[in-house]
Coordinates of C-alpha atoms and ligand atoms in Angstrom, one line a residue:
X1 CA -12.2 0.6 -13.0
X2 CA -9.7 2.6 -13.7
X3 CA -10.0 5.1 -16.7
X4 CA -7.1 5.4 -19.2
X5 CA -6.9 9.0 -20.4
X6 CA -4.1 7.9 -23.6
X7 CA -3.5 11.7 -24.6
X8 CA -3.7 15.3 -23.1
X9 CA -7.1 16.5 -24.5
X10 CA -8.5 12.6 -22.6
X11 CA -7.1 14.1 -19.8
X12 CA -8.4 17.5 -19.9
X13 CA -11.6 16.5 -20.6
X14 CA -11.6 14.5 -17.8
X15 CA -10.3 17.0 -15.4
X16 CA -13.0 19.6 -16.8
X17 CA -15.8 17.3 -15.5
X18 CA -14.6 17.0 -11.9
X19 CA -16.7 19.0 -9.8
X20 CA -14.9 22.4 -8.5
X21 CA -14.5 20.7 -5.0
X22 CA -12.8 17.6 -5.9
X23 CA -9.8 17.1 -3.9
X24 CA -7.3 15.4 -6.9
X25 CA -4.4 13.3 -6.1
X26 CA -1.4 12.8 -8.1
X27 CA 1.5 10.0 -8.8
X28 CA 3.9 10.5 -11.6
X29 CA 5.5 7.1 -12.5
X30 CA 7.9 6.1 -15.3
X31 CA 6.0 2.6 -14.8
X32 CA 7.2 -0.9 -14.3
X33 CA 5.1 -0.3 -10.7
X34 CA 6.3 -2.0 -7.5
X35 CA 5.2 -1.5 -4.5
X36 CA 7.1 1.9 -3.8
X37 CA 5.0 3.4 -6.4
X38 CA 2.2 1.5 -5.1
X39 CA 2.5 3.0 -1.2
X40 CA 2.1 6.3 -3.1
X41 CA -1.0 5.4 -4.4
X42 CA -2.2 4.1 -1.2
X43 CA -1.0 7.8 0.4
X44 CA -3.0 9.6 -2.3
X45 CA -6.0 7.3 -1.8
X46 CA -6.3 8.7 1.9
X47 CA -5.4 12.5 1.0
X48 CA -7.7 12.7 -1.9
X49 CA -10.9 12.4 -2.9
X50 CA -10.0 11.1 -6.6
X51 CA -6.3 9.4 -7.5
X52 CA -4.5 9.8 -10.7
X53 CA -1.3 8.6 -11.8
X54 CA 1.2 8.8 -15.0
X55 CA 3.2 6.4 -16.5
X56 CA 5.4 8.2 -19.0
X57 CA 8.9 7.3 -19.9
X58 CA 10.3 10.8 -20.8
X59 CA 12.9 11.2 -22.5
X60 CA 14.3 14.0 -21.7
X61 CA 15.4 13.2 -18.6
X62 CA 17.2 10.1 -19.9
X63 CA 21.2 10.7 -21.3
X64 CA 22.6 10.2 -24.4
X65 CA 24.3 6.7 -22.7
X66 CA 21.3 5.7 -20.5
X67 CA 18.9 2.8 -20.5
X68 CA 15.6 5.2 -22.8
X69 CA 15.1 2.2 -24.5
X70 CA 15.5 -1.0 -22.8
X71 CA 13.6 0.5 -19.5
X72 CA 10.9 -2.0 -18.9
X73 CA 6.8 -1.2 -20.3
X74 CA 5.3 -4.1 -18.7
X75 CA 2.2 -1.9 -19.3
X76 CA -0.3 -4.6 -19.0
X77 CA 1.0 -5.5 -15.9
X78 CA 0.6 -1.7 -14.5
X79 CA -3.1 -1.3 -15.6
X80 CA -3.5 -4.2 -13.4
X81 CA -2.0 -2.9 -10.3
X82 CA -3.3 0.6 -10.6
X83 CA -7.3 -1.0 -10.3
X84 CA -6.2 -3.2 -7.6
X85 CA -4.7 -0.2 -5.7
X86 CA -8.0 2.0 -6.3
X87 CA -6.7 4.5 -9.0
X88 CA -9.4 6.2 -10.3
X89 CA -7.6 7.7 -13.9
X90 CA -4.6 6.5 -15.2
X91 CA -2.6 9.7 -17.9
X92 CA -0.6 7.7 -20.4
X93 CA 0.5 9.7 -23.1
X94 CA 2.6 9.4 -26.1
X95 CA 6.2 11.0 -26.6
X96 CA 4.8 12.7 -29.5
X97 CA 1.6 14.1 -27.4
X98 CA 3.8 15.6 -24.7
X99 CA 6.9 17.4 -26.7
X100 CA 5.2 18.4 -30.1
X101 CA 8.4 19.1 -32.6
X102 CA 10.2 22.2 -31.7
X103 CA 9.3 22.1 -27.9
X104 CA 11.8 25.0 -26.7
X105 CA 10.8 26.0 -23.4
X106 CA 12.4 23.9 -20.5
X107 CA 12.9 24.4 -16.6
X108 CA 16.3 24.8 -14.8
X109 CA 16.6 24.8 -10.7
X110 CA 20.1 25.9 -10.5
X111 CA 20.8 25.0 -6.5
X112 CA 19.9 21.7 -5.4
X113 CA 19.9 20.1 -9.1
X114 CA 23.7 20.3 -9.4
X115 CA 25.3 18.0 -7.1
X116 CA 24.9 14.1 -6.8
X117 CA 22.9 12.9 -9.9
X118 CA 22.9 16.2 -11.3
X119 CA 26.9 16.4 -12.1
X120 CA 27.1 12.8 -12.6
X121 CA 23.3 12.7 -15.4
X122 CA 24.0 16.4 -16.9
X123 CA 20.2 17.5 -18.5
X124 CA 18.8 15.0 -16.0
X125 CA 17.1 17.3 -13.8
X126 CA 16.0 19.7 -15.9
X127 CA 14.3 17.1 -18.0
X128 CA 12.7 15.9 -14.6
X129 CA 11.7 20.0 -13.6
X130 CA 10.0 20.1 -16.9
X131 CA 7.9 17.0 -17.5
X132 CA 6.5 17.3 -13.8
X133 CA 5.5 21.0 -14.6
X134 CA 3.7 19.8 -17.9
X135 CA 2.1 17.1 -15.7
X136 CA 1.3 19.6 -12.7
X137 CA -0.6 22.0 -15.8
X138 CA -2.1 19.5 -17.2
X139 CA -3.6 17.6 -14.1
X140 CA -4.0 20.7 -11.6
X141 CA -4.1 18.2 -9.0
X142 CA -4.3 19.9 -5.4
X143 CA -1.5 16.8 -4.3
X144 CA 1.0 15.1 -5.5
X145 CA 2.9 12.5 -3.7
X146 CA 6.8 11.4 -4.6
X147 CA 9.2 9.4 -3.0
X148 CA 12.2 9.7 -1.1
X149 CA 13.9 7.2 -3.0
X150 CA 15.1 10.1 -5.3
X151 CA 15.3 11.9 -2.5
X152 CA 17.1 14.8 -4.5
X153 CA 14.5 14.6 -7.2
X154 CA 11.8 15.5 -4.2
X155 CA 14.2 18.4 -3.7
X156 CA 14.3 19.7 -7.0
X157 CA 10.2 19.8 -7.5
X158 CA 9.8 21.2 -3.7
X159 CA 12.1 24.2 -4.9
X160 CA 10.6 24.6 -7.8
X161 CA 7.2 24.3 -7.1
X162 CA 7.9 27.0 -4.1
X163 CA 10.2 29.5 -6.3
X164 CA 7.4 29.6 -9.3
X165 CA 4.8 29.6 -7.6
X166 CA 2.8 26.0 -8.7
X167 CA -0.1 25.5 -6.8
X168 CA 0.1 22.3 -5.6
X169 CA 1.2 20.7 -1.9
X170 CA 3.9 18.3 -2.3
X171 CA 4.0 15.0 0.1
X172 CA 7.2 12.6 0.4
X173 CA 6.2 8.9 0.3
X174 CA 9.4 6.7 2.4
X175 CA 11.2 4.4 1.2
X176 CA 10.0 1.1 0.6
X177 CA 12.7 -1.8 0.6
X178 CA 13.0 -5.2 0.0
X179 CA 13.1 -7.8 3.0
X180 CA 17.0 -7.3 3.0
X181 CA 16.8 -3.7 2.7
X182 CA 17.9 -3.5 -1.1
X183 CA 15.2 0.0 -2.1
X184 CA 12.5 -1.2 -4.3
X185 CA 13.2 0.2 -7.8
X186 CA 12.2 -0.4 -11.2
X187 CA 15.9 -0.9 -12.5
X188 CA 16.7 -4.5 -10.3
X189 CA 15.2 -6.3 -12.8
X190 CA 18.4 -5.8 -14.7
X191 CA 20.3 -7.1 -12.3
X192 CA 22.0 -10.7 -12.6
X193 CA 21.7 -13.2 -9.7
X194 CA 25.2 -11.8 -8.8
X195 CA 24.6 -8.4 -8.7
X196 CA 21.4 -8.9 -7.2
X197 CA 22.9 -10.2 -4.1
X198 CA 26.1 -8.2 -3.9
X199 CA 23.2 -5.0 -4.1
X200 CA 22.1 -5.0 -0.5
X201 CA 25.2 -3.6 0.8
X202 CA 24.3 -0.3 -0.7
X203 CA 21.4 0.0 2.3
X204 CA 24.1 -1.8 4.6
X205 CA 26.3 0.5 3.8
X206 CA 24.1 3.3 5.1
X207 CA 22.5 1.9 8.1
X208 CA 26.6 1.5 8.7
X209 CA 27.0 5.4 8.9
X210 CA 24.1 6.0 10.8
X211 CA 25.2 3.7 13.5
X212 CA 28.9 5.1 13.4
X213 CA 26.5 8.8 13.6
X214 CA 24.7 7.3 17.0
X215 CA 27.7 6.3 18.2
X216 CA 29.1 9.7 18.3
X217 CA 30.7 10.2 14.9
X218 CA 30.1 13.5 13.4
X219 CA 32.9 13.8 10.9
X220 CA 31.5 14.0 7.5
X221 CA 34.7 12.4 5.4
X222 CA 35.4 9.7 8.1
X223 CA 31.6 9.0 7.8
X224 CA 31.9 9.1 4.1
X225 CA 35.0 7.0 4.6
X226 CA 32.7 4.2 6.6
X227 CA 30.0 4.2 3.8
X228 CA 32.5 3.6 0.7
X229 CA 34.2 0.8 3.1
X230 CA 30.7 -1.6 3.2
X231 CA 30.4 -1.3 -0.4
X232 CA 34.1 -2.5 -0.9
X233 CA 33.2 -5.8 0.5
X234 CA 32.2 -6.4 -2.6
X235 CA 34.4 -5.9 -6.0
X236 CA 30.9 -6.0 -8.4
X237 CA 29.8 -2.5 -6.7
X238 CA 31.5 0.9 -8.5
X239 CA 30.5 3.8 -6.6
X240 CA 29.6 6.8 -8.6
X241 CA 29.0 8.9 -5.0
X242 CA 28.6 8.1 -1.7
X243 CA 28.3 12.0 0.4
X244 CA 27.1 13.1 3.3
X245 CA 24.9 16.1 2.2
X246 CA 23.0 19.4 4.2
X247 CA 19.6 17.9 4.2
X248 CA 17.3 21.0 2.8
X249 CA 20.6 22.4 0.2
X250 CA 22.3 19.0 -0.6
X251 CA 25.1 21.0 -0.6
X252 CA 28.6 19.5 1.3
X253 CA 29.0 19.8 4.8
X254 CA 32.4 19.0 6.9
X255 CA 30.7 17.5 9.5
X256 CA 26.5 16.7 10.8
X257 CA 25.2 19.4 12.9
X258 CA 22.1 20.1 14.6
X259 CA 20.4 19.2 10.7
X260 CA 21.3 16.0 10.5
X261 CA 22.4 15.3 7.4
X262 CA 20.9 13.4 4.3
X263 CA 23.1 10.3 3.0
X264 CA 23.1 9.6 -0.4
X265 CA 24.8 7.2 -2.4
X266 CA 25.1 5.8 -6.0
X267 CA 26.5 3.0 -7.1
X268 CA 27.0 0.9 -10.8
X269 CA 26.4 -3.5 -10.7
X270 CA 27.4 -4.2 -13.9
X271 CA 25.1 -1.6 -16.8
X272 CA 22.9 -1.0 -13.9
X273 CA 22.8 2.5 -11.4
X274 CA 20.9 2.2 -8.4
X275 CA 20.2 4.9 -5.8
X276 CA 19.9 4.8 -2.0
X277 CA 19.8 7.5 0.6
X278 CA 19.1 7.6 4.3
X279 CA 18.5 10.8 6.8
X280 CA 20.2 10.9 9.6
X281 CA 19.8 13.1 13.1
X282 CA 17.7 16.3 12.8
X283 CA 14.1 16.2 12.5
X284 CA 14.1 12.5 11.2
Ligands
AMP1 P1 9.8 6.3 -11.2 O1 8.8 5.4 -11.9 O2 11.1 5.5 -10.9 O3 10.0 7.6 -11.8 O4 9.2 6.6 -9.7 C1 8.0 7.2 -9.6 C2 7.8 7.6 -8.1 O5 7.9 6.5 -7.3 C3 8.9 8.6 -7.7 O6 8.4 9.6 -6.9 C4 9.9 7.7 -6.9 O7 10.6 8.4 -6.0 C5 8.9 6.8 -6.3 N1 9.6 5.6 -5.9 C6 10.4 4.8 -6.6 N2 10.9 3.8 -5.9 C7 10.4 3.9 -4.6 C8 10.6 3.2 -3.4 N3 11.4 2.1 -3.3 N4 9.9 3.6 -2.3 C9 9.1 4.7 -2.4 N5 8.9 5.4 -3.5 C10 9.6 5.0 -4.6

């Protein structure tokens, strides 16, 4: 079964009564679970002795202009996955529970937030930095697992768990895709039937780089260049970014040394964003 703690003192509660050498695993989730939240689950199953997850839509991370409101709750539906996939606790607060009026304290990473989704969702990040910190005090769990999907997001939470000093180890999770390589996300239910199928050229579209990069190519604009190329087989896709990035800073790179370099892209189908990224050369 798994337990649902609806408000911070459940949680606390519950924390207090694990036993000092309980090894605690953690999944923060927005919801609307597929299985790319679900191989995180299974990751902290085998790392942990005990596995809790979130689901908390949080608001501040969301823009003025972004989908806050019509991002699915199928919450039912998520209680029933998490005790099929072995979740001991599930933390699902209210909005009220976790910013009490006049909240006024907030986190900033100033490095690797800022390119990519960061100029393109400004306040994004920071509302990302500071819900995980909340979570990470409030669940004190030894592990927490995210995935590379938002492969900058992992960046932001590495740096900042490193540069205040959080104790908790952080674990990547890879990306897990449909069978035509479109990245499993809770946003493709938007998607029409159109959309839907124009979408796998975004994973095309990298998987075209990488094989220009093992064919020699090192140039990051004419790499860049092959990326936007894929997507513009298709007039439905508006590309927001598509870079080839320094793996650890994100930052821009003229061409892919001994690194490798992390490919990331972004891209509108009708209302809907999507993300993608791929990492290529270097240790991967
Ligand atoms: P979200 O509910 O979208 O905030 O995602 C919760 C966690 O699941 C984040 O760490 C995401 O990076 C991760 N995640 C989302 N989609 C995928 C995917 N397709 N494969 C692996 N992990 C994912």
């Amino acid at each position: 079964m798994t337990l649902i703690l609806r408000d911070k003192a459940a949680l606390r509660t519950w924390r207090a009564g694990l036993g000092a050498n309980t090894r605690v695993g953690f999944v923060p989730t927005m919801g609307a679970l597929h299985d790319g939240h679900i191989s995180l689950m299974a990751q902290a199953r085998e790392a942990a002795d005990v596995v809790i997850a979130s689901i908390f839509v949080n608001p501040l991370q969301f823009g003025p202009n972004e989908d806050l409101s019509r991002y699915p709750r199928p919450i039912e539906a998520d209680i029933a996955k998490l005790e099929v996939a072995g979740v001991d606790a599930l933390f699902l607060p209210s909005v009220d529970d976790m910013y009490p009026p006049g909240a006024s304290t907030f986190v900033d990473e100033e490095m690797v937030s800022l390119p990519l989704c960061g100029a393109e969702r400004p306040g994004h990040f920071r509302g990302v930095a500071t819900v995980v910190l909340k979570l990470f005090n409030l669940v004190q769990a030894q592990v927490a697992f995210f995935g590379q999907k938002d492969a900058q997001q992992c960046a932001v939470i590495e740096r900042m768990v490193r540069d205040l000093d959080v104790p908790v180890e952080i674990r990547r999770g890879a990306i897990v895709r449909e069978a035509d390589g479109l990245a499993l996300s809770s946003r493709n239910v938007y998607l029409s039937p159109e959309d839907r199928a124009a979408a796998p050229l975004i994973h095309q579209s990298l998987r075209a780089v990488e094989a220009a990069f093992e064919g020699g190519e090192r140039d990051a604009a004419k790499l860049e260049q092959i990326g936007r190329n894929v997507l513009a087989q298709s007039d439905r896709i508006r590309v927001q970014y598509w870079d080839v990035r320094d793996p650890e800073s994100l930052g821009a790179i003229a061409s892919v040394g001994a690194r490798g370099a992390l490919l990331a892209v972004a891209a509108h189908l009708g209302t809907t964003r999507l993300i993608d990224n791929l990492l290529i050369g270097g240790r991967g």
